[in-house]
Every structure is written in C-alpha cells, then in structure tokens.
XYZ file of C-alpha atoms in Angstrom:
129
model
C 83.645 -9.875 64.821
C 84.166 -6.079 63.406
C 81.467 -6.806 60.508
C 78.644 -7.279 63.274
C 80.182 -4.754 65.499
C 80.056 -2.178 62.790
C 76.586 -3.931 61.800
C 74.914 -3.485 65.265
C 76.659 0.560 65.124
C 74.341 0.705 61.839
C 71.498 -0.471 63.033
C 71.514 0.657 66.426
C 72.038 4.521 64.235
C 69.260 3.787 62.109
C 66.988 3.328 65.173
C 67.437 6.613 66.244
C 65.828 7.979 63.293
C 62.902 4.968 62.787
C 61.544 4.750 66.118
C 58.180 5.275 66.008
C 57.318 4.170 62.375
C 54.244 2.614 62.111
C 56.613 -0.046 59.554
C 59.615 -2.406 59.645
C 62.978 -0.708 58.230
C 65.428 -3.279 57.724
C 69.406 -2.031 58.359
C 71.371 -3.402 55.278
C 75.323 -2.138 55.916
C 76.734 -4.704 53.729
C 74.422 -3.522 50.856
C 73.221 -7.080 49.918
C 69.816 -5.834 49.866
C 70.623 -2.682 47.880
C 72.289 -5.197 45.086
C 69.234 -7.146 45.497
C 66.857 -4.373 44.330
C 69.166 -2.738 42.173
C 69.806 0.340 44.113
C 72.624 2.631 42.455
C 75.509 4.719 43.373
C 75.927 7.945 41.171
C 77.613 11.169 41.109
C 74.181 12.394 40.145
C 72.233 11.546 43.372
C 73.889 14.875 44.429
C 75.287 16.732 41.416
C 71.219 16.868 40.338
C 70.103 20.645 40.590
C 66.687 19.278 41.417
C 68.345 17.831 44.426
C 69.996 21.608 46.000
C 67.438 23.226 47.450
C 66.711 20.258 49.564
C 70.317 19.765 50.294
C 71.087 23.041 51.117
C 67.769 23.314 53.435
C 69.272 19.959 55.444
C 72.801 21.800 55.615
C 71.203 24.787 57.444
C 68.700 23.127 59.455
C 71.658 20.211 60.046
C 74.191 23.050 61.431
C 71.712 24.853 63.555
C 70.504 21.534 65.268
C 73.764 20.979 66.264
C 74.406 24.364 67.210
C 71.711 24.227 69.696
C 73.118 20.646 70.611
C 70.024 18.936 69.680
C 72.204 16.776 66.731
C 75.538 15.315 66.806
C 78.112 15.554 64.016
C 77.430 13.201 61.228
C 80.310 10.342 60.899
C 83.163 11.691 58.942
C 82.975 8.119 56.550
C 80.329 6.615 55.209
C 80.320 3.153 55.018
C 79.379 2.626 51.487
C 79.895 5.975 50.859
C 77.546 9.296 50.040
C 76.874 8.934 46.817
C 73.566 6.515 47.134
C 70.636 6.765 45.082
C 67.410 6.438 46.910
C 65.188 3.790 46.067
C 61.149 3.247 47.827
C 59.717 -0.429 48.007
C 56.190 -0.634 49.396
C 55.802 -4.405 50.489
C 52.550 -5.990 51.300
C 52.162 -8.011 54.645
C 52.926 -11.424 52.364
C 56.727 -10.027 51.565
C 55.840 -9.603 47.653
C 56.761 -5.510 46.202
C 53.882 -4.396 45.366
C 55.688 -0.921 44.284
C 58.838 0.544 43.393
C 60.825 3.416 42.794
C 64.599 4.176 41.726
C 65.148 7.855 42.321
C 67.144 9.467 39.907
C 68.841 11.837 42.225
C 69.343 12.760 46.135
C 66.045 13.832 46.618
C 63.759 11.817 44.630
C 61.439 9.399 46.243
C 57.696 9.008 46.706
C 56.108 12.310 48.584
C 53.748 10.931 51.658
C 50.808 11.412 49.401
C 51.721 9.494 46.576
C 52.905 6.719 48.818
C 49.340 6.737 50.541
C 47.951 6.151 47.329
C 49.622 3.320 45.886
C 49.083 1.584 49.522
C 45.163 2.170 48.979
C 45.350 0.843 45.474
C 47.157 -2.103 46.869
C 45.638 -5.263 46.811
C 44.421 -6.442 50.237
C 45.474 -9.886 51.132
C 42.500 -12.556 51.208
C 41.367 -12.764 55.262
C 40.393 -16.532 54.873
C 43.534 -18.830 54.787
C-alpha cells in the first residue's frame, strides 16, 4: 500500500508542473521506464560545467519564488535520488520512438526548436486504416 501511496504523491507532484501540456507525461517512480530506455544516473548530470549556469539560474529564481511564497520547498529526498540524467523521447500517436536523446549532463535535452523539427520531419501516420 506505501508503493502506490508514494506513487499517487509522484504523480499527483508531477501534475502540478504538466498541466496544460498539449502531450501525455507518464509518472514512472519506480524507474521501470527509465531502465527501459536506458536512462542513467551520473555524478556528471551535475558536476558538468555546461550544466552551472543553468543550475545556478534555477537556484536564484527557485529561492526568490519561494521567498515571495509562490513555490514550496523542494522534498528534502529524492526518491531515486538527484543525480538523473535527462533523456527526450518523441513518440508518434502509434506508441513507436520516433526520436531520442540521452543527455550527457543536467541540462542537456532537445531546445523547443529542435524538438519542433524532428516532430515535422516525423512521419505522419497513414489516415486510411
């Protein structure tokens, strides 16, 4: 019963920050889906240099949200800890990846317009069944 308690606490989190997407994100708090994809842990994701600037801007921004009491503490643990590397999938509407990237540190993923690209080059699925 505490695995889908803490589960729901995830996803209900998670929410908070994904309302609104014109997407499905999928909650994964047991990882299975991270293991799946191949999605790493490293001390790099935040030892990186390319990864500070970005960091630091989140730290300031982070403490003067809460400040102003617009953001809440974040939880003092983790579950699966901090050290995550992050990882894009961009899935057609059949479920197949059509792309994928494994960020090599904290703040590498796909920037908005590279991820609009690959979803124009993506093939469209056929209309007729």
């Amino acid at each position: 019963m505490f695995e889908l308690d803490r589960a729901d606490h995830i996803a209900e989190e998670l929410r908070e920050h994904t309302d609104g997407l014109p997407f499905a994100v999928v909650a994964d708090p047991g990882k299975r889906l991270y293991r799946e994809f191949g999605v790493e842990q490293a001390r790099r994701a935040l030892l990186s240099p390319r990864a500070w600037g970005p960091i630091a801007w989140a730290l300031v921004t982070g403490v003067w949200a809460i400040l102003r009491g617009r953001e809440k503490l974040p939880e003092p643990s983790q579950p699966g800890g901090r050290l995550g590397l992050p990882a894009d999938f961009l899935i057609g509407g059949d479920g197949r990846v059509i792309a994928a990237k494994h960020g090599e540190h904290a703040y590498d993923q796909w920037s908005v317009d590279e991820l609009l690209e690959l979803a124009a080059r993506a093939p469209r699925p056929d209309p007729t069944p």
